[in-house]
mmCIF file of C-alpha atoms in Angstrom:
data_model
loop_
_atom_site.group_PDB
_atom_site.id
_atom_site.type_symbol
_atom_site.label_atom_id
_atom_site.label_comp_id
_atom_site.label_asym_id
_atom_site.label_seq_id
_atom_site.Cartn_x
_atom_site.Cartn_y
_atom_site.Cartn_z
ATOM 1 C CA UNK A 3 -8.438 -13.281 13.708
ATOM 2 C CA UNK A 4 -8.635 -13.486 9.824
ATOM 3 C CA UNK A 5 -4.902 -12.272 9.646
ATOM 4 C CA UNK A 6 -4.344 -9.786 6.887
ATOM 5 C CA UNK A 7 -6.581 -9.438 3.816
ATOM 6 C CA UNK A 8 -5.001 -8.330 0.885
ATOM 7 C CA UNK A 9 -7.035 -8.197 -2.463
ATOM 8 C CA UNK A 10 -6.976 -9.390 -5.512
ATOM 9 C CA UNK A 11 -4.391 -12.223 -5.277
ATOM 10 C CA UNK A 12 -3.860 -11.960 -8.662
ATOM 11 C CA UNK A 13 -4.043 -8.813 -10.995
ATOM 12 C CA UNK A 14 -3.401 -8.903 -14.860
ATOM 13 C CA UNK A 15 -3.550 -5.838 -17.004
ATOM 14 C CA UNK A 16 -2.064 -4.030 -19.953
ATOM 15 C CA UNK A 17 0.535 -1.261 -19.841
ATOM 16 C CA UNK A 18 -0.800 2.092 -18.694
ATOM 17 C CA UNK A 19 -3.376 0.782 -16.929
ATOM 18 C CA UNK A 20 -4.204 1.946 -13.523
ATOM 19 C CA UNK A 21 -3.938 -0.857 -10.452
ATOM 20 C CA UNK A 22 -4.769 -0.523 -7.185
ATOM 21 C CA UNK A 23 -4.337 -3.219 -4.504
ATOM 22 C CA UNK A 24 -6.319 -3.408 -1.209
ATOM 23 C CA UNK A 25 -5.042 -4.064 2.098
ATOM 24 C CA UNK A 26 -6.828 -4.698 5.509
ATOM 25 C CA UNK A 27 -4.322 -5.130 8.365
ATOM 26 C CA UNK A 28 -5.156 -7.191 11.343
ATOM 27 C CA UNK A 29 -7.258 -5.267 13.933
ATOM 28 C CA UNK A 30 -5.750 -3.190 16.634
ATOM 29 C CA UNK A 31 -2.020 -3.269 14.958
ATOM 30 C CA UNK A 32 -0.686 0.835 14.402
ATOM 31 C CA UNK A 33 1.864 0.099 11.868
ATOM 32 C CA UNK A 34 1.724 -1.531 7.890
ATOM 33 C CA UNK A 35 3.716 -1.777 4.999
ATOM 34 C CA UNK A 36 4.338 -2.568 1.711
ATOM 35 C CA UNK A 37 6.559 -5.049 0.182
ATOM 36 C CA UNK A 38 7.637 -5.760 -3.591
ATOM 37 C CA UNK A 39 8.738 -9.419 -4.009
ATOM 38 C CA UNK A 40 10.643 -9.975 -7.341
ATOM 39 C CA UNK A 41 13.561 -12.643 -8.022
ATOM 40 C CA UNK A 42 15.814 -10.281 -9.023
ATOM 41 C CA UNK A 43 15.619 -8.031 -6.089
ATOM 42 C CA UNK A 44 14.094 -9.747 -2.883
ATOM 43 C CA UNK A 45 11.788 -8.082 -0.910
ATOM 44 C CA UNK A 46 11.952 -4.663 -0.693
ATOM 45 C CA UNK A 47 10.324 -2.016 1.796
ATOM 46 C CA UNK A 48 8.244 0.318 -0.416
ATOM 47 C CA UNK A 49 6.350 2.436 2.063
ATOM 48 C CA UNK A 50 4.968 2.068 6.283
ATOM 49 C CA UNK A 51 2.846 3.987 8.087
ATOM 50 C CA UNK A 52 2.031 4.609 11.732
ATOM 51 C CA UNK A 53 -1.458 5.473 13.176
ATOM 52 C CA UNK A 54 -1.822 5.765 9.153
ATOM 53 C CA UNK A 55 0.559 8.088 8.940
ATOM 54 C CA UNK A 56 3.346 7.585 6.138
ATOM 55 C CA UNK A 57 6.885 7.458 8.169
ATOM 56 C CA UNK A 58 9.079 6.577 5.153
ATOM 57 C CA UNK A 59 8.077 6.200 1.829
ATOM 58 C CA UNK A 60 11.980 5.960 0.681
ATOM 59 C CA UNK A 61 11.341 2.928 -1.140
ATOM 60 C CA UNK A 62 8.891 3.670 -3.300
ATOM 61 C CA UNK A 63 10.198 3.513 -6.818
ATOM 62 C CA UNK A 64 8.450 6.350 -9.066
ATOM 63 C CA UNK A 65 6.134 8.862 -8.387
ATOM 64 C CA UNK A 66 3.956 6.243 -10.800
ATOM 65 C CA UNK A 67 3.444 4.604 -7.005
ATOM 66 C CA UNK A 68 1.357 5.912 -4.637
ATOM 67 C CA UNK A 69 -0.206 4.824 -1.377
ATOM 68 C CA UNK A 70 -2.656 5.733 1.095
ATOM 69 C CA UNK A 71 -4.335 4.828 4.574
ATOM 70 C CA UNK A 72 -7.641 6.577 5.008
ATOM 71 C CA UNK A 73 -8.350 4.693 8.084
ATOM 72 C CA UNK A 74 -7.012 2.204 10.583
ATOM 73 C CA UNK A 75 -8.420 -1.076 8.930
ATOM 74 C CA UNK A 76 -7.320 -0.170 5.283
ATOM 75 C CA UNK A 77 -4.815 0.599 3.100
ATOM 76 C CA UNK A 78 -4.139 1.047 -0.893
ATOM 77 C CA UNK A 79 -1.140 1.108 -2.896
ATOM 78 C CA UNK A 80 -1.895 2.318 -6.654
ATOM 79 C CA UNK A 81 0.335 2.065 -9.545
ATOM 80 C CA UNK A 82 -0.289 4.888 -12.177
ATOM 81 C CA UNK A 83 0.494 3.915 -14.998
ATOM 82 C CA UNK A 84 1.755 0.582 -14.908
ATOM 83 C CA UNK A 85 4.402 -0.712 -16.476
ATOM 84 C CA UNK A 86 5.260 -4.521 -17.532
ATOM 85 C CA UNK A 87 8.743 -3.809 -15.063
ATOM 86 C CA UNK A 88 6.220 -3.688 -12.243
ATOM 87 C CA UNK A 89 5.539 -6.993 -12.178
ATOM 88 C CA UNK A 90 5.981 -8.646 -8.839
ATOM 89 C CA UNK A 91 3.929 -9.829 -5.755
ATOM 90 C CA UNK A 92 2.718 -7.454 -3.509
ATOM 91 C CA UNK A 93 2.697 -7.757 0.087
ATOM 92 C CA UNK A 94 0.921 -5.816 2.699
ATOM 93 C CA UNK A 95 2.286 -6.492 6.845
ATOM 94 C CA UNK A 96 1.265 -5.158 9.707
ATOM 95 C CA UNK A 97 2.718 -4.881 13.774
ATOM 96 C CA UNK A 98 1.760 -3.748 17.189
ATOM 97 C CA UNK A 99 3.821 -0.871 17.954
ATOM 98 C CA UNK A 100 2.819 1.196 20.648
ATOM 99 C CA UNK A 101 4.018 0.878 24.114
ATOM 100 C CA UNK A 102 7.505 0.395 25.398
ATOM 101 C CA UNK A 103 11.063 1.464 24.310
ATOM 102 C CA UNK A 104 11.041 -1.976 22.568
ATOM 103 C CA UNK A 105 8.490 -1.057 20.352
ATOM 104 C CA UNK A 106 10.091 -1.418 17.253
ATOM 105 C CA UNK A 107 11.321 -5.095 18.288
ATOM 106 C CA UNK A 108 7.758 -6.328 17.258
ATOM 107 C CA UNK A 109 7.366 -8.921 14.288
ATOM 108 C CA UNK A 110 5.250 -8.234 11.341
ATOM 109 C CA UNK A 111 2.235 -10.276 9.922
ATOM 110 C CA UNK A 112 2.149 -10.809 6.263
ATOM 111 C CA UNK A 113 -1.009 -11.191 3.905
ATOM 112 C CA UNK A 114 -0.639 -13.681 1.618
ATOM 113 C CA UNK A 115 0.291 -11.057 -1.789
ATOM 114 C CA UNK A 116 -1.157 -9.976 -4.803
ATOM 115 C CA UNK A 117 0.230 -11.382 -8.147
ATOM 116 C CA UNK A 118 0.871 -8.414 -10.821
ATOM 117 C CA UNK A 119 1.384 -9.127 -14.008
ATOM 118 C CA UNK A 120 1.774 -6.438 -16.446
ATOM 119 C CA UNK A 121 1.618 -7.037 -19.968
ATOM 120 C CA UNK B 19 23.919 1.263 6.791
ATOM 121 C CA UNK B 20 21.590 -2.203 7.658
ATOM 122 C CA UNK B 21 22.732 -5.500 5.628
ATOM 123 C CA UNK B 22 22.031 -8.730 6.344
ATOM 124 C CA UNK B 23 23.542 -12.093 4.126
ATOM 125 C CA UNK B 24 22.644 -15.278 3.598
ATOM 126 C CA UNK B 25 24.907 -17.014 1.899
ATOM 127 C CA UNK B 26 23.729 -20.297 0.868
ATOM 128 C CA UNK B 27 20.682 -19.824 -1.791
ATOM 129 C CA UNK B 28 19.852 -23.229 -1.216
ATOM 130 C CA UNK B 29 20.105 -25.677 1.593
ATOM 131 C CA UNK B 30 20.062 -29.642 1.658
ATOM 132 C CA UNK B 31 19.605 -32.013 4.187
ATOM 133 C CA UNK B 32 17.783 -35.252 4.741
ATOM 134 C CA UNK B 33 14.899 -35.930 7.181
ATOM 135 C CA UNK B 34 15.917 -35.982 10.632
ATOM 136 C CA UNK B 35 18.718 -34.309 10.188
ATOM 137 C CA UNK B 36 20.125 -31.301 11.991
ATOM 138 C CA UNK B 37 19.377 -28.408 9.445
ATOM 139 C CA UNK B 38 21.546 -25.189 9.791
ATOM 140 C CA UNK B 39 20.444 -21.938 7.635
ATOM 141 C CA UNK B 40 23.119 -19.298 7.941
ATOM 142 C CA UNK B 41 22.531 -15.332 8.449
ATOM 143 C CA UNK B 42 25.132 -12.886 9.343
ATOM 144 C CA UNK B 43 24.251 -9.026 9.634
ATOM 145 C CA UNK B 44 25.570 -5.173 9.624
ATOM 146 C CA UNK B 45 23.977 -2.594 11.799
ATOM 147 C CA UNK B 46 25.383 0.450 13.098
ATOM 148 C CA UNK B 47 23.925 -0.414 16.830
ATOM 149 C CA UNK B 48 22.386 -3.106 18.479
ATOM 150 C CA UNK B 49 20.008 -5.433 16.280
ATOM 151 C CA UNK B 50 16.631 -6.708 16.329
ATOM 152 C CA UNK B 51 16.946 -10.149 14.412
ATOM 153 C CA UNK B 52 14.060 -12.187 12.910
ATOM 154 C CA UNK B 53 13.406 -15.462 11.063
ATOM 155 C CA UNK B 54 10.432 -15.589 8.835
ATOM 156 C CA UNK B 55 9.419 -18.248 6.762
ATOM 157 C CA UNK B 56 7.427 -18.533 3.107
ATOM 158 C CA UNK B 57 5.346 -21.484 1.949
ATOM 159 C CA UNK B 58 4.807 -21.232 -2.129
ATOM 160 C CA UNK B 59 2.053 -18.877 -2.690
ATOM 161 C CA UNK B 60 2.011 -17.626 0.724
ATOM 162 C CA UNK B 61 2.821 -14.708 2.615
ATOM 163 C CA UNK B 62 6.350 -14.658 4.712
ATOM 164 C CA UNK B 63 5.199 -16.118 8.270
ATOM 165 C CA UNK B 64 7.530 -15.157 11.299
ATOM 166 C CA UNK B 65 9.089 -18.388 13.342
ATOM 167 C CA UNK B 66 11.304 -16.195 15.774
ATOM 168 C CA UNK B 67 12.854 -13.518 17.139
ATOM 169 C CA UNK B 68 15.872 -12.198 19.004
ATOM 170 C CA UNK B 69 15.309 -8.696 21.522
ATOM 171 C CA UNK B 70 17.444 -8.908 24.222
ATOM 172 C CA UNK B 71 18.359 -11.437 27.022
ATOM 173 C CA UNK B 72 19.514 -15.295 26.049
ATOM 174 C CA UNK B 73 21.336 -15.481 23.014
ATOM 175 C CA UNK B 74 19.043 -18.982 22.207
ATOM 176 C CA UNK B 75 16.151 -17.931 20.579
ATOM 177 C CA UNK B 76 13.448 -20.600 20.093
ATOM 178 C CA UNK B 77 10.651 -20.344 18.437
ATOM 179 C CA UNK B 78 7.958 -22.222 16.133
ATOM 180 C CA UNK B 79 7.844 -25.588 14.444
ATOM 181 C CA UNK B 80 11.203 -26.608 16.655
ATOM 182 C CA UNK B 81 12.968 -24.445 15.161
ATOM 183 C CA UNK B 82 15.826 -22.238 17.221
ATOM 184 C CA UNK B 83 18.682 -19.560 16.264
ATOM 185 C CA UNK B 84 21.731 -18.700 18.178
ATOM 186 C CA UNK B 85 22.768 -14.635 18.416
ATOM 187 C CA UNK B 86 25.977 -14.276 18.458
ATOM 188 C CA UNK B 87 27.439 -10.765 19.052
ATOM 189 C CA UNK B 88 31.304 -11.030 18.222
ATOM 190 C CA UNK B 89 30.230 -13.052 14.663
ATOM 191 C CA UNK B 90 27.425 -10.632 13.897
ATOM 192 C CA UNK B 91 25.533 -14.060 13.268
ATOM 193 C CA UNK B 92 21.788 -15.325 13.546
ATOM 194 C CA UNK B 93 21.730 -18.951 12.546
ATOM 195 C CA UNK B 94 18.614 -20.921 12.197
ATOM 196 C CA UNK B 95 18.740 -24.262 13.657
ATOM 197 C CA UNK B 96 16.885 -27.559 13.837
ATOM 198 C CA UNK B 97 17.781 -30.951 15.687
ATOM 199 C CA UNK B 98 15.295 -33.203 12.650
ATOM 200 C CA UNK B 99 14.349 -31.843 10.424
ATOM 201 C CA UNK B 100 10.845 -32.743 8.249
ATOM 202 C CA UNK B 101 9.971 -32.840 4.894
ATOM 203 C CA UNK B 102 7.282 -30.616 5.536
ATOM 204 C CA UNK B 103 10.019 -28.041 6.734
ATOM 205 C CA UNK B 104 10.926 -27.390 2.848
ATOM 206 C CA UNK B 105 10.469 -23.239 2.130
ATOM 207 C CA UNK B 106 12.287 -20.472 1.675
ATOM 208 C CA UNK B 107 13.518 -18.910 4.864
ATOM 209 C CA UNK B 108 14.544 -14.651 5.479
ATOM 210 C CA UNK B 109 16.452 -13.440 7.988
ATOM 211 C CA UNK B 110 15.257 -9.927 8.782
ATOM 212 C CA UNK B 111 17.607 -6.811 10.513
ATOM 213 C CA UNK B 112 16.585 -3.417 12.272
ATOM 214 C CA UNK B 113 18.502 -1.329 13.627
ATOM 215 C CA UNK B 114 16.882 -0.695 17.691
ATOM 216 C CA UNK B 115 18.901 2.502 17.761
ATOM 217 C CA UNK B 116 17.147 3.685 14.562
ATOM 218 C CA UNK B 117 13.994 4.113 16.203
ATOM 219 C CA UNK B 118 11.728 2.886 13.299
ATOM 220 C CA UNK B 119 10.224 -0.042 11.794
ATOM 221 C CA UNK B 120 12.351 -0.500 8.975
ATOM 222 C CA UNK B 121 13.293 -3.585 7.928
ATOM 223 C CA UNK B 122 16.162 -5.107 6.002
ATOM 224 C CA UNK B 123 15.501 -9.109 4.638
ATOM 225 C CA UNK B 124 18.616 -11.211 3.311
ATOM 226 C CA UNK B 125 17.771 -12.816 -0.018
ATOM 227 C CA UNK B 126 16.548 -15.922 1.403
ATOM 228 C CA UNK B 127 17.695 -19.573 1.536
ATOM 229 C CA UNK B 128 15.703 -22.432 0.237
ATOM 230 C CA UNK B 129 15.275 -25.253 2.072
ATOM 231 C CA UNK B 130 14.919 -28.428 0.314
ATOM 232 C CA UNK B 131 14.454 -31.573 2.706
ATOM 233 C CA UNK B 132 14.714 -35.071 1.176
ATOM 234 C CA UNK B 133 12.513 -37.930 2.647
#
């Protein structure tokens, strides 16, 4: 399995400019989320979805963030306008969860980010 | 509310070493507890896991963590450790009772390993 594809790896543009970043979890997982990485704050939970159906979207910042899952094998996360404090890496997971009453015991599978640099 | 600590940023330790990377936790119920661990310019990769059952968890690379209920405590331990072992390590927290797939990561500890 290729794992999960995240695109671009790295993103540079100006204030107010719209970003979107792409996400394609690993085939036959039901869950996926987004992650901010920054220094100052760690990685942070911005939004998951099951059977590509937002659950909790409680840590997404502004209404300047959005996200969506048209289908099972991808997912976007746009930034409207962007602002130079949204800098960070990006990170898209995804996990089996279907099954048993341990469902939510299952481990997640990171892409490898998408640099955003804001200027 | 879900917490978890780590409170060394940074850990030393020469090769072949033992290596200990600390992690205590808060949840309201019963814990799921995970180690995951990131490379520079990578994405966090998981090494291990604690559900239910034996409070020894081992997992990749040689690398093992000890649950332990009464200290709220997920430690992650290695009997030699490598050079190649250097990275910044997360302990990770949900909350079983919760029901959902939230997930709380400590701050991380970076692992330095001298040769």
């Amino acid at each position: 399995d290729a794992g999960v594809i995240q695109s671009p790896r790295h993103e540079v543009t100006e204030m107010g400019q719209e970003v979107t970043l792409r996400c394609k979890p690993i085939s036959g997982h039901d869950y996926l989320f987004w992650y901010r990485q920054t220094m100052m704050r760690g990685l942070e939970l911005l939004i998951y979805f099951n059977n590509n159906v937002p659950i909790d979207d409680s840590g997404m910042p502004e209404d300047r963030f959005s996200a969506k899952m048209p289908n099972a094998s991808f997912s976007t996360l746009k930034i409207q306008p962007s602002e130079p404090r949204d800098s960070a890496v990006y990170f898209c997971a995804s996990s089996w969860g279907a099954g048993t009453f341990l469902t939510n015991g299952y481990e997640q599978y990171f892409g490898p980010g998408t640099r955003l640099t804001v200027t | 509310a879900q917490s978890v600590a780590q409170p060394e940023d940074q850990v030393n330790v020469a090769e072949g070493n033992p290596l200990t990377v600390k992690c205590t936790y808060s949840v309201s119920g019963n814990p799921y507890l995970f180690w995951y661990v990131q490379y520079p310019n990578r994405g966090l990769q998981f090494l291990l896991k604690y559900i239910t059952g034996d409070n020894l968890v081992k997992g990749s690379y040689g690398f093992e963590a000890e649950f332990n209920k009464s200290q709220t405590s997920f430690h992650l331990k290695k009997p030699s450790a490598l050079v190649s072992d250097s990275a910044l390590y997360f302990c990770a927290v949900r909350d079983r009772r919760s029901g959902g797939f939230k997930t709380i990561f400590g701050a991380g500890t970076r692992l330095f390993v001298k040769a």
